[in-house]
Short mmCIF file of C-alpha atoms in Angstrom, two decimals:
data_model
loop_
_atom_site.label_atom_id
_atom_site.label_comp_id
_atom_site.label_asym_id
_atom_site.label_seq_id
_atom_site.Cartn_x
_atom_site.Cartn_y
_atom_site.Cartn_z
CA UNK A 758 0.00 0.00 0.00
CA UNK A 759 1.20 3.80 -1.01
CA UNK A 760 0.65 6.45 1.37
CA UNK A 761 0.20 9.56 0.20
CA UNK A 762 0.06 13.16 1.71
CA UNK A 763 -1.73 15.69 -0.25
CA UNK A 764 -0.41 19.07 -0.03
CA UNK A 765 -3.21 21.56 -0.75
CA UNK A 766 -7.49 21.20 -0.72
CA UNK A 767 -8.24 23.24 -4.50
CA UNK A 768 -9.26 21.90 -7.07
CA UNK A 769 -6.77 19.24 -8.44
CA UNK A 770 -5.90 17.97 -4.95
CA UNK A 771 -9.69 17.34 -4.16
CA UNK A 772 -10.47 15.18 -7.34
CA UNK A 773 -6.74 13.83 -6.85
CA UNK A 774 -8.56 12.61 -3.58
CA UNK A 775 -11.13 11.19 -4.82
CA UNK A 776 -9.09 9.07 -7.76
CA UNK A 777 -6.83 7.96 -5.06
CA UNK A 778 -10.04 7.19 -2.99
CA UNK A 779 -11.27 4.70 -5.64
CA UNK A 780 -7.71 2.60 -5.63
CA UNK A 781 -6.86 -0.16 -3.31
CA UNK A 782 -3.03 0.22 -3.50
CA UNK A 783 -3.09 3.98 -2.61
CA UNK A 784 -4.36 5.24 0.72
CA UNK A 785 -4.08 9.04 1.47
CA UNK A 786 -3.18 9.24 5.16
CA UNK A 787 -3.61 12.94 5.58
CA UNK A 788 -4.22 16.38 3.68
CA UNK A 789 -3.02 19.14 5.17
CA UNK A 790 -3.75 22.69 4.25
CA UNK A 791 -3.23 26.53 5.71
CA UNK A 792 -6.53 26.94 5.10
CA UNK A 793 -8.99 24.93 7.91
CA UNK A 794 -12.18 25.47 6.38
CA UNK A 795 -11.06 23.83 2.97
CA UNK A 796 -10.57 20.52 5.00
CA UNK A 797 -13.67 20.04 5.73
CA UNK A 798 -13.90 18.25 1.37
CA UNK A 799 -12.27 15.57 2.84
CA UNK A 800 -14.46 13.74 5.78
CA UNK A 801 -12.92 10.60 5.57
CA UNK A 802 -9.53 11.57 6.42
CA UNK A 803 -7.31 12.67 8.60
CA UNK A 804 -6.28 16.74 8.07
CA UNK A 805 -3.60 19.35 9.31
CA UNK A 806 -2.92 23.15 8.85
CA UNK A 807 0.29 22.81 10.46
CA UNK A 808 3.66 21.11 9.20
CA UNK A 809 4.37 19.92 12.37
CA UNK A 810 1.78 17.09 12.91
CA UNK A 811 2.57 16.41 8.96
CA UNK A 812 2.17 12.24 8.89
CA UNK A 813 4.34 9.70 7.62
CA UNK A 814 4.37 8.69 3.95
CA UNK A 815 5.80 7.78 1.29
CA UNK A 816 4.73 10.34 -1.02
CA UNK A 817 4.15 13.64 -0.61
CA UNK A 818 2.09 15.88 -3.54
CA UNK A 819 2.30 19.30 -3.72
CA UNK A 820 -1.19 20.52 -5.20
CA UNK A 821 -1.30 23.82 -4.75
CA UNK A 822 -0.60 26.86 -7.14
CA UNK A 823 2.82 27.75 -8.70
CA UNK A 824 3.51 30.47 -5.64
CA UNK A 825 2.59 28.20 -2.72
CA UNK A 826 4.63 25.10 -4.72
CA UNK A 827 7.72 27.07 -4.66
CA UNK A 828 6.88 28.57 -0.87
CA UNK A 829 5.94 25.22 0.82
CA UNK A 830 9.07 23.70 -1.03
CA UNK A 831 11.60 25.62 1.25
CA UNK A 832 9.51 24.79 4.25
CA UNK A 833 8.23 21.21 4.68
CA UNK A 834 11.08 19.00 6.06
CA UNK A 835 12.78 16.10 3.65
CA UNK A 836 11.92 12.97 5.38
CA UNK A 837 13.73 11.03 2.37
CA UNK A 838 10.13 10.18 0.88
CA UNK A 839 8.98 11.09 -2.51
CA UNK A 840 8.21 14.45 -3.40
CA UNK A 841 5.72 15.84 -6.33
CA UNK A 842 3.92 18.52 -7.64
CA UNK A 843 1.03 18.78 -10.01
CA UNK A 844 1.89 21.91 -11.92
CA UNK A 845 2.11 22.51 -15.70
CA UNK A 846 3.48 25.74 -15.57
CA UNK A 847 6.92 25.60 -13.23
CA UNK A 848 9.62 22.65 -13.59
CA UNK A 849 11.39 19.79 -12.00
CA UNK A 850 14.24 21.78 -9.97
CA UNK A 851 11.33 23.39 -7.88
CA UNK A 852 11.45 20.41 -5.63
CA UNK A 853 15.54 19.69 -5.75
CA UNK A 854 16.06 20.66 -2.15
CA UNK A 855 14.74 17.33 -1.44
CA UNK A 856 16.45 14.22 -2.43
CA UNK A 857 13.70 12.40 -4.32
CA UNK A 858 10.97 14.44 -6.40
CA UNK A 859 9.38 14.38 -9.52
CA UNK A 860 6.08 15.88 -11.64
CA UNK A 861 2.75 14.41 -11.51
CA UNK A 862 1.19 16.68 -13.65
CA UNK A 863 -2.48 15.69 -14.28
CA UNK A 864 -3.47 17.59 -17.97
CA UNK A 865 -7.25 18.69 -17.76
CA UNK A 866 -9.59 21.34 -16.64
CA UNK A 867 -10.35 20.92 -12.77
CA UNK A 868 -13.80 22.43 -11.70
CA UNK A 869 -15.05 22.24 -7.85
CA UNK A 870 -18.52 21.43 -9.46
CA UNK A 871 -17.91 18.40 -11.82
CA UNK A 872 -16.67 15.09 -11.63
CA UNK A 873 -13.88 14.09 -14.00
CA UNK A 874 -12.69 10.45 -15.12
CA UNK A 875 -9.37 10.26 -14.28
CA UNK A 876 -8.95 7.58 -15.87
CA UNK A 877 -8.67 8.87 -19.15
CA UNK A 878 -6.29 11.45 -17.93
CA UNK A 879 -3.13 12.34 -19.83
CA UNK A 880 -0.65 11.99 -16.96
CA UNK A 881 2.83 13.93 -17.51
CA UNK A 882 5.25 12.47 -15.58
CA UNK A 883 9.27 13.26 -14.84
CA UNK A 884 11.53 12.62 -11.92
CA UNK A 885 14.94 12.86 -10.96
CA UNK A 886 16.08 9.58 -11.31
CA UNK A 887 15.09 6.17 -13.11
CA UNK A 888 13.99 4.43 -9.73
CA UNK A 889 11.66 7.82 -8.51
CA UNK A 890 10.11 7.88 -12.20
CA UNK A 891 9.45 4.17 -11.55
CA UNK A 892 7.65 4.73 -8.84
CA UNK A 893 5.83 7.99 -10.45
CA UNK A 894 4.51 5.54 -12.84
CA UNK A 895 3.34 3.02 -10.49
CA UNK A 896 1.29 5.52 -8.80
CA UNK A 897 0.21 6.93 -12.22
CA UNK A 898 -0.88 3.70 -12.60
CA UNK A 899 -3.46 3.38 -10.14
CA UNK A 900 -5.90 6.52 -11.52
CA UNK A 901 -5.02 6.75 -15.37
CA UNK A 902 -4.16 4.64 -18.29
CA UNK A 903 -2.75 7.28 -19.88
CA UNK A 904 1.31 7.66 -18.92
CA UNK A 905 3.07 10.52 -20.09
CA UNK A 906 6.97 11.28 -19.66
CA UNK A 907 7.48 15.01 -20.40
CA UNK A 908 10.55 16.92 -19.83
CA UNK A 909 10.12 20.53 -17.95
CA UNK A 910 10.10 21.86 -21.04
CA UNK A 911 7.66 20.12 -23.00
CA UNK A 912 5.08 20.55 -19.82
CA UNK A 913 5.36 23.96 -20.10
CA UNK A 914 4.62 23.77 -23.81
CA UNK A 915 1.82 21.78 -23.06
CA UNK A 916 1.05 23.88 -20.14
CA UNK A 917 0.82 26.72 -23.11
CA UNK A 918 -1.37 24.44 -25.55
CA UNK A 919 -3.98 23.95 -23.03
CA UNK A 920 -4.71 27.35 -22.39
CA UNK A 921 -5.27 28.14 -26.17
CA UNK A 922 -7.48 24.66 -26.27
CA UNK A 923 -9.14 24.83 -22.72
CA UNK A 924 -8.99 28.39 -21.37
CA UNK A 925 -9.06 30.55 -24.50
CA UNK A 926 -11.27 28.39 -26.10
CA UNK A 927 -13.86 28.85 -22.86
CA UNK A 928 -13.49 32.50 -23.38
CA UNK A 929 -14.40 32.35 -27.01
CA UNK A 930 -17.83 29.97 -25.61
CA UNK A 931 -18.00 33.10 -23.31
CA UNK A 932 -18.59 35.61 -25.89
CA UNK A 933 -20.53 33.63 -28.15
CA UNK A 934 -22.73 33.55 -25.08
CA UNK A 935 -22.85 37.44 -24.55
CA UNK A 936 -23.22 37.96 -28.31
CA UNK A 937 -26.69 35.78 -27.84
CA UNK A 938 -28.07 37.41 -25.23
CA UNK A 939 -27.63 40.33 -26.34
CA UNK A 940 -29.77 39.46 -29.38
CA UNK A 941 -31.99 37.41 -27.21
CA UNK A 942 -30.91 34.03 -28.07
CA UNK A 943 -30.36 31.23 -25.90
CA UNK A 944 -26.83 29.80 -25.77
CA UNK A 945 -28.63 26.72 -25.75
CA UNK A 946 -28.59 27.05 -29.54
CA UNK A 947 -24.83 26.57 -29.72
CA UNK A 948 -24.19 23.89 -27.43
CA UNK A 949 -24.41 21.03 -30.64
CA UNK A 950 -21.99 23.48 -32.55
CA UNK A 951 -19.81 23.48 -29.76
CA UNK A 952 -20.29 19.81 -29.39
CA UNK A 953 -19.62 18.71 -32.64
CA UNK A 954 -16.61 21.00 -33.16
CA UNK A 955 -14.70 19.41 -30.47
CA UNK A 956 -15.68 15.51 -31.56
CA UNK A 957 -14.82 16.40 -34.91
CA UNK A 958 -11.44 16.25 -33.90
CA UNK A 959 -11.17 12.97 -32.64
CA UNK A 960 -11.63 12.24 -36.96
CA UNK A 961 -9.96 14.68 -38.29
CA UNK A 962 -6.78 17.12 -37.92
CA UNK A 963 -7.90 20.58 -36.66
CA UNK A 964 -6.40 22.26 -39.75
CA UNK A 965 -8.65 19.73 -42.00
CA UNK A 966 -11.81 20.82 -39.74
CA UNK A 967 -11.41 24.51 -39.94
CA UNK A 968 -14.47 25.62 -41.66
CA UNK A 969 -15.87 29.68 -41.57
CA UNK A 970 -16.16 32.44 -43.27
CA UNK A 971 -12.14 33.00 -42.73
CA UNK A 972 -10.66 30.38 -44.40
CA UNK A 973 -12.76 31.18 -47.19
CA UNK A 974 -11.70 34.63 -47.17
CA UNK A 975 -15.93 35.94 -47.60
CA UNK A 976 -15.13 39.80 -46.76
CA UNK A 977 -18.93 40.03 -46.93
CA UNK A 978 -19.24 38.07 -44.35
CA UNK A 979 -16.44 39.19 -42.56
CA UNK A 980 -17.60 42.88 -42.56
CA UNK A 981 -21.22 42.21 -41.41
CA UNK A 982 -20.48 39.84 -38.33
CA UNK A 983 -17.64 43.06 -37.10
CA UNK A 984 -20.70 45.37 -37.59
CA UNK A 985 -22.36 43.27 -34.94
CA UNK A 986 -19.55 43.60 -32.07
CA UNK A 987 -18.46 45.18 -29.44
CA UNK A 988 -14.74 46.59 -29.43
CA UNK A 989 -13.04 43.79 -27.47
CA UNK A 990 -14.96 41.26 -29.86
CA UNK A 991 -13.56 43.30 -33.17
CA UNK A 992 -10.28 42.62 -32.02
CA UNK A 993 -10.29 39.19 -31.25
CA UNK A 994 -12.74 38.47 -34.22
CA UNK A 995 -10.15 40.25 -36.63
CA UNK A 996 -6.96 39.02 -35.21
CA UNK A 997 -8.17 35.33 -35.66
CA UNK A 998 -9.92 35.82 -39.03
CA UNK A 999 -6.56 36.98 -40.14
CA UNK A 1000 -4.60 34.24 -38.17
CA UNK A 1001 -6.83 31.54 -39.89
CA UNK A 1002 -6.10 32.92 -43.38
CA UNK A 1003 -2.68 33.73 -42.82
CA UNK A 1004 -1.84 29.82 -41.70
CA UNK A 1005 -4.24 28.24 -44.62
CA UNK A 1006 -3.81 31.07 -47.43
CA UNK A 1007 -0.27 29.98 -47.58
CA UNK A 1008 -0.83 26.39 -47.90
CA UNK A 1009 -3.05 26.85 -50.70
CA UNK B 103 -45.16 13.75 -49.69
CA UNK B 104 -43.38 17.15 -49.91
CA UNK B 105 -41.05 17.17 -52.69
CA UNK B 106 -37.82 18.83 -52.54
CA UNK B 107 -35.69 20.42 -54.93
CA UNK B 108 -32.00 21.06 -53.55
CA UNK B 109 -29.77 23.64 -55.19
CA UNK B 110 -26.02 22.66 -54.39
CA UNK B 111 -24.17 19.92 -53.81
CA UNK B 112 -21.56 20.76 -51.52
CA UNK B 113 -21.34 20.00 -47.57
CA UNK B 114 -24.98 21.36 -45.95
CA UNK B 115 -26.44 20.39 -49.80
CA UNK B 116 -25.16 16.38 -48.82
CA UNK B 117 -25.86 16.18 -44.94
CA UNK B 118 -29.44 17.56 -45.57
CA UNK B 119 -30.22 15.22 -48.51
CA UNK B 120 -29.09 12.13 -46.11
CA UNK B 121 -31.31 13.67 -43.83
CA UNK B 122 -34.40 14.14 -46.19
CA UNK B 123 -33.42 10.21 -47.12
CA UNK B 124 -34.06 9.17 -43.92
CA UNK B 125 -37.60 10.70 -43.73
CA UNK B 126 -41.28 9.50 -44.50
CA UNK B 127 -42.96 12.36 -45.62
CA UNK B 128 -40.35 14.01 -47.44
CA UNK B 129 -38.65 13.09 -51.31
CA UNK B 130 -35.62 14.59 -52.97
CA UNK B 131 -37.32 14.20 -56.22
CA UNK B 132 -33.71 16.05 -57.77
CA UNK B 133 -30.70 18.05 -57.04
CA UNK B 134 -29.39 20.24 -59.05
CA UNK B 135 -25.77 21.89 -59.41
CA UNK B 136 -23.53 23.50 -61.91
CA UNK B 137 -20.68 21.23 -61.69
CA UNK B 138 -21.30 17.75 -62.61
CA UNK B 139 -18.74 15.91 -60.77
CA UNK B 140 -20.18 16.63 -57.53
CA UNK B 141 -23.79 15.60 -58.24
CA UNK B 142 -22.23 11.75 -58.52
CA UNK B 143 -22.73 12.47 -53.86
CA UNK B 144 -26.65 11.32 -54.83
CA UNK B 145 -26.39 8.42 -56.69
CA UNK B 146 -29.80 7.53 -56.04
CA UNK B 147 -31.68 10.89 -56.92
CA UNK B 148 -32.35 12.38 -60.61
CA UNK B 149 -29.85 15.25 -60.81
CA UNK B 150 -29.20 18.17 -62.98
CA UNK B 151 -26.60 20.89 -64.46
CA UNK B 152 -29.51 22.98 -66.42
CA UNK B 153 -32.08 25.04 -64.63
CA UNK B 154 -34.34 24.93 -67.84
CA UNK B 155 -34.90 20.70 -66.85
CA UNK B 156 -35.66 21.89 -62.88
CA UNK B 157 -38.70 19.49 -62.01
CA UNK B 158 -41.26 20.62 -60.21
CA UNK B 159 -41.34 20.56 -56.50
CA UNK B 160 -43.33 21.91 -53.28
CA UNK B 161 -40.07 23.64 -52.11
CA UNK B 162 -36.61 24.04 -54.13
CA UNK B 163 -33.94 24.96 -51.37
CA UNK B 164 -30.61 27.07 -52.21
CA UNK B 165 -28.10 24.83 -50.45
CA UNK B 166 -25.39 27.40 -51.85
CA UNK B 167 -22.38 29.46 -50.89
CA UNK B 168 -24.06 32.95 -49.78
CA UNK B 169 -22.88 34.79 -53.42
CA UNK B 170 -24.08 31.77 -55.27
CA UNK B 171 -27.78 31.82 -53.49
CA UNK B 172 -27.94 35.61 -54.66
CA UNK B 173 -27.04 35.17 -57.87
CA UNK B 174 -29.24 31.98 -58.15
CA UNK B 175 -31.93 33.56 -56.59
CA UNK B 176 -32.17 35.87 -59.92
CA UNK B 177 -31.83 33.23 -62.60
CA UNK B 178 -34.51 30.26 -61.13
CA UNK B 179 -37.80 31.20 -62.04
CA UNK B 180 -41.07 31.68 -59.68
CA UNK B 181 -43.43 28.29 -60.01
CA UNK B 182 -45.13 29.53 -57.32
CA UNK B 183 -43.49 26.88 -54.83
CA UNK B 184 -41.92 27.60 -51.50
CA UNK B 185 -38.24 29.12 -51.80
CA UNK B 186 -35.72 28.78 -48.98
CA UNK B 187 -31.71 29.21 -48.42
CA UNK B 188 -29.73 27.57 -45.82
CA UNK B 189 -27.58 30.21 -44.71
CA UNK B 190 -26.92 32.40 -41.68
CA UNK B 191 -24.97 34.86 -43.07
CA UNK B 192 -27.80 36.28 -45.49
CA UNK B 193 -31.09 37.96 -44.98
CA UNK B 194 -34.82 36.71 -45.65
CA UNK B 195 -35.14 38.80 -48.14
CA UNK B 196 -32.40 37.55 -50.62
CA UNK B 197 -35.25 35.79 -51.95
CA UNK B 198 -37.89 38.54 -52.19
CA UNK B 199 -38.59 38.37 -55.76
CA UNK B 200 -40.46 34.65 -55.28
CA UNK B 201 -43.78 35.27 -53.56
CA UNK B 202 -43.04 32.23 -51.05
CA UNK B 203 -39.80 32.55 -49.66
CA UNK B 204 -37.99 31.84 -46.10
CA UNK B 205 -34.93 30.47 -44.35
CA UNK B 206 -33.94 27.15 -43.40
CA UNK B 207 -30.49 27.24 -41.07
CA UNK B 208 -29.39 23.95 -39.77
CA UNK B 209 -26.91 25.84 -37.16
CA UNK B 210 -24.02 23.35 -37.00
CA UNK B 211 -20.54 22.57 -39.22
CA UNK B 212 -20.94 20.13 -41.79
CA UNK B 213 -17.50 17.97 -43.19
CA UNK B 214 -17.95 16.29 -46.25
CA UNK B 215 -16.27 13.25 -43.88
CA UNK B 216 -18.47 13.08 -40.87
CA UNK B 217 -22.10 12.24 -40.84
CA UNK B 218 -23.96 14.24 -38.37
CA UNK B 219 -27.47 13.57 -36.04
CA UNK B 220 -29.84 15.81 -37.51
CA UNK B 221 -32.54 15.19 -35.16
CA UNK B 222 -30.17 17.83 -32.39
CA UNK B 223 -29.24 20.47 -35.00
CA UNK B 224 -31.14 23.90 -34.16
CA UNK B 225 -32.76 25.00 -37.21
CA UNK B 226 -33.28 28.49 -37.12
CA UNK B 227 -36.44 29.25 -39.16
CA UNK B 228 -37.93 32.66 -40.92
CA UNK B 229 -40.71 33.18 -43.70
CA UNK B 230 -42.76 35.61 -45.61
CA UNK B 231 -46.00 34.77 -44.13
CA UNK B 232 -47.08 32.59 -41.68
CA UNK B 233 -48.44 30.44 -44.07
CA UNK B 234 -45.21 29.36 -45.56
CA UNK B 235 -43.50 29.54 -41.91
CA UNK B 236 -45.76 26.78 -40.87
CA UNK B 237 -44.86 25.19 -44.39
CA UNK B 238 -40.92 25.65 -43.54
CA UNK B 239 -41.84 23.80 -39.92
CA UNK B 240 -43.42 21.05 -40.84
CA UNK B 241 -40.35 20.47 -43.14
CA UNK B 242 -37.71 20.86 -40.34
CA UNK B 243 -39.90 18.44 -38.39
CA UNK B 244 -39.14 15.86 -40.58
CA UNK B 245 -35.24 16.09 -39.69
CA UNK B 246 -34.90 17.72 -36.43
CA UNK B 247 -36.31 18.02 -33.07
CA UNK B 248 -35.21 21.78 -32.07
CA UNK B 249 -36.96 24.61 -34.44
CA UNK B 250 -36.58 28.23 -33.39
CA UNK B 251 -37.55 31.02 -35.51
CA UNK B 252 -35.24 33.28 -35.78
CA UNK B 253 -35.22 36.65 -37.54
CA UNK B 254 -32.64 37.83 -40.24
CA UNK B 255 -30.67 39.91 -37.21
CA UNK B 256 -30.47 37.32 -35.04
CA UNK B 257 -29.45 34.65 -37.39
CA UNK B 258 -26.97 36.79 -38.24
CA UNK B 259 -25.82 36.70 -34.78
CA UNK B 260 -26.31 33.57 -34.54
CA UNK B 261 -23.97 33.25 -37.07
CA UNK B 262 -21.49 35.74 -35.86
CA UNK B 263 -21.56 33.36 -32.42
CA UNK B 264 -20.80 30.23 -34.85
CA UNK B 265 -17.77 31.98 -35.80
CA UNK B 266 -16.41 32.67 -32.30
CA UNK B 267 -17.63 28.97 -30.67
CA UNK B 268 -16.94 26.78 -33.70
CA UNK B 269 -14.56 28.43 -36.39
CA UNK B 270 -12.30 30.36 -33.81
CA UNK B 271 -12.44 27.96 -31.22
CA UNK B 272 -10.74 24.89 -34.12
CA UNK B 273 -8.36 27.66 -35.31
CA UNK B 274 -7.45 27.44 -31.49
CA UNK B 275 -7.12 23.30 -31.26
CA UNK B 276 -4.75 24.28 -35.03
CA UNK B 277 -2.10 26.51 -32.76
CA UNK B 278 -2.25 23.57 -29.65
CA UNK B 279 -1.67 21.44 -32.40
CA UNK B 280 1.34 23.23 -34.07
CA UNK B 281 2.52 24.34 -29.93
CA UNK B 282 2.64 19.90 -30.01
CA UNK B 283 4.13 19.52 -32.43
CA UNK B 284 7.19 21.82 -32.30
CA UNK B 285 7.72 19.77 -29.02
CA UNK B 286 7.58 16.32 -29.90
CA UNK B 287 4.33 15.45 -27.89
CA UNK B 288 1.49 13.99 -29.80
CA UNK B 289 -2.00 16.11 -29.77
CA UNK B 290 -3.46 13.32 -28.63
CA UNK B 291 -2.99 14.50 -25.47
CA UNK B 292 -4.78 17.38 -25.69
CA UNK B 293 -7.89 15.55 -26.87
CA UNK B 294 -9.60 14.82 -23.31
CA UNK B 295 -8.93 18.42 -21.99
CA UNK B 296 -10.78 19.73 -25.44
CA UNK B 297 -13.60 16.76 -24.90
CA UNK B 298 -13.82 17.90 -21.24
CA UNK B 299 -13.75 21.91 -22.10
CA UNK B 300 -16.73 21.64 -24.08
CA UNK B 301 -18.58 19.37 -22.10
CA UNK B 302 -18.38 21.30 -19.02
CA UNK B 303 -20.79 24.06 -20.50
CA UNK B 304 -23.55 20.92 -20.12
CA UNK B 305 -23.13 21.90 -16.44
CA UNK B 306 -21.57 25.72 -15.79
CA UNK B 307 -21.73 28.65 -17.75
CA UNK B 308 -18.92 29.58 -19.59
CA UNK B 309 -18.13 32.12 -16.97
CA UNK B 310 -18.40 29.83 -14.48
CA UNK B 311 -16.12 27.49 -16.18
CA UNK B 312 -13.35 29.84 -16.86
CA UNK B 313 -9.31 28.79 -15.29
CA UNK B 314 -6.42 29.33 -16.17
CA UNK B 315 -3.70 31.48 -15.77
CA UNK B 316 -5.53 34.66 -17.14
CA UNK B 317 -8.40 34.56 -14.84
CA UNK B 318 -6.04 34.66 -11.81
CA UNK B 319 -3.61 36.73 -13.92
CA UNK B 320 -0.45 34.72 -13.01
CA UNK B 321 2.01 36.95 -14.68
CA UNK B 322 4.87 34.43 -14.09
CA UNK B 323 3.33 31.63 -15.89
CA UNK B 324 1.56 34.11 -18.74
CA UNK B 325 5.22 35.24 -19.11
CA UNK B 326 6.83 31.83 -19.34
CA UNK B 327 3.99 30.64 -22.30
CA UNK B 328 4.79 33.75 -24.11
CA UNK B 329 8.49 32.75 -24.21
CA UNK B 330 7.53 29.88 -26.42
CA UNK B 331 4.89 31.38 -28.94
CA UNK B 332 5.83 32.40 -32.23
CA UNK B 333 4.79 35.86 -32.49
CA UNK B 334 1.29 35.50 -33.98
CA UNK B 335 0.48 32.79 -31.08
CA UNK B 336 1.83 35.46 -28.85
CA UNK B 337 -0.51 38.75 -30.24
CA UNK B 338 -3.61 35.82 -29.93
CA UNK B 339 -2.52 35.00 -26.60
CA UNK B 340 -1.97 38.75 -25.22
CA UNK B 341 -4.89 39.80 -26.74
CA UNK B 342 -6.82 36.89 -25.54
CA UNK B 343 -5.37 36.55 -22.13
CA UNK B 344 -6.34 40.78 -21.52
CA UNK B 345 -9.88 40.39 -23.17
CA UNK B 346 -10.58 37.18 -20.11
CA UNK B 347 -8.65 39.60 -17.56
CA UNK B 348 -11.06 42.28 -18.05
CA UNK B 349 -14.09 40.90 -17.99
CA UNK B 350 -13.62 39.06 -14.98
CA UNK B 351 -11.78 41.44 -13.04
CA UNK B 352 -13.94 43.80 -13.55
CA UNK B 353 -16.57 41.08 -11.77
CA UNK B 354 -14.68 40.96 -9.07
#
């Protein structure tokens, strides 16, 4: 049996919890957080806001954000166990003050609200040596069947590629929404577009699905949606129609 | 039986003949189109190049690129039927000179590739009389369980919204592609986190959905992506990252 300390009670440490939860080789012994009122996610186990009652384990995760990562780093003790963190965005050598430490960066959109299948989880792993990574992997094991070993570098670029996929992509859903109610449509309407646009990946390259009024270069069209928007949408609605027919003007 | 003429042959021309195929009360008695190569999609329906052998028909449909349904609309003569166009980038009145004319606007992205389930597409519906509205119904009955009528101004934004949720949003999924690829990891990886990203609007709103490292504005980690971007992902990431900063701060 694993034991596992989760460092941190947001978002990718609760449904971390709950993956683990579902195992029967991993047992989280304790989460500990600053915060007290955060513990109270996680009824069936024990909790700490201070380092010093920190349990036994033999893995510690740090799933907190990129500041606290690199804070709690310099502060919790090395008791020669196995030390991770969950982040895209910063690299390995934020955990090299301890002697064994790695990534366990889980790549998907974490909301308090919605469950998530870990299992089909890209997991991005790295460690500092072959036997850590081993045992990275094993843990991997128990919540995803999808193994991953990224470099710092190559998290960060993926880091990058989900916020244009995930993030900007949710913004773009955002104003679609705004540009419907304000001519009293219900976003309703474009939830099969929205659906259909992201499954039609799974068949066929995104540059083979782009469809629109940009890649066909239709000015007419063009012109009278920019009539339609606000500033902030002009922009965005410009820079992208031109971005579209840069990348697929030149390969035609 | 309503019979059906359909003018095009090209994507929405293909997945709404399959669709008409699979109904009772409805028969593609012919399609027509100027270029005979792409009539050989209907293999089972009587097709034609020459508007002077049109057959006759309760409702001909232009299933056309917008410039080729207004230049159609002035070479097809009135019979007196029921005259509709499929697109929600024109008005209802690029077929004013027919006396029975409307739209029929199957809101979704059609690839010639991938078949599509009619029954969930919105179609956004708009006549010259209530008479032929209830006409234009009763057709999109046959294929599809959500009608909304929708007038000229808000298919139009309906339209614009398509843009931003469908062709923007794959345009996004291109550059996560091309930020993969430069990096040696597959964009398979990306796939659940796009899968999940639209899902999640099932549940939250798209505000409600929104992380990432613009919403908290994490200037480290917006700094560190930027590193990486080639200079148009960069002016699409600024611009995209400030346009999510804004509106949410100022909800703050």
């Amino acid at each position: 049996m694993t034991q596992v300390v989760i460092l941190g009670a947001g978002n990718v440490a609760t449904h971390l919890y709950r993956a683990f939860q579902k195992t029967e080789d991993i047992e989280v012994v304790q989460v500990f957080n600053h915060r007290p009122e955060k513990l109270a996610n996680f009824p069936k186990t024990s909790t700490t806001t201070a380092i010093s009652e920190l349990k036994a384990a033999h893995i510690y995760i740090f799933a907190l954000k990129d500041d606290a990562i690199l804070k709690m780093a310099n502060i919790i003790p090395d008791f020669g166990s196995l030390y991770l963190h969950t982040s895209g965005g910063i690299g390995l050598d934020a955990l090299s003050n301890f002697r064994n430490y790695g990534v366990f960066y889980p790549l998907q959109t974490f909301s308090a609200k919605r469950e998530v299948d870990f299992a089909e989880i890209p997991m991005c792993l790295e460690a500092n040596s072959e036997k850590n990574l081993q045992n990275i992997k094993k843990l991997a094991t128990g919540i995803s069947t999808r193994l991953f070993e990224t470099n710092s570098q190559q998290r960060k670029a993926l880091h990058a590629s989900a916020v244009f996929v995930c993030n900007f992509t949710n913004h773009l859903y955002t104003i679609g929404a705004d540009i419907c109610q304000k001519n009293d449509l219900s976003f309703e309407m474009l939830k099969p577009l929205i659906k259909e646009t992201a499954s039609k990946i799974e068949q066929l390259s995104p540059e083979e699905a782009q469809t629109g009024p940009a890649i066909r270069n239709d000015r007419k069209t063009i012109e009278g949606h920019l009539e339609l928007l606000d500033k902030n949408q002009k922009n965005i609605y410009k820079l992208l129609t031109a971005s579209i027919n840069n990348l697929h003007g030149k390969k035609l």
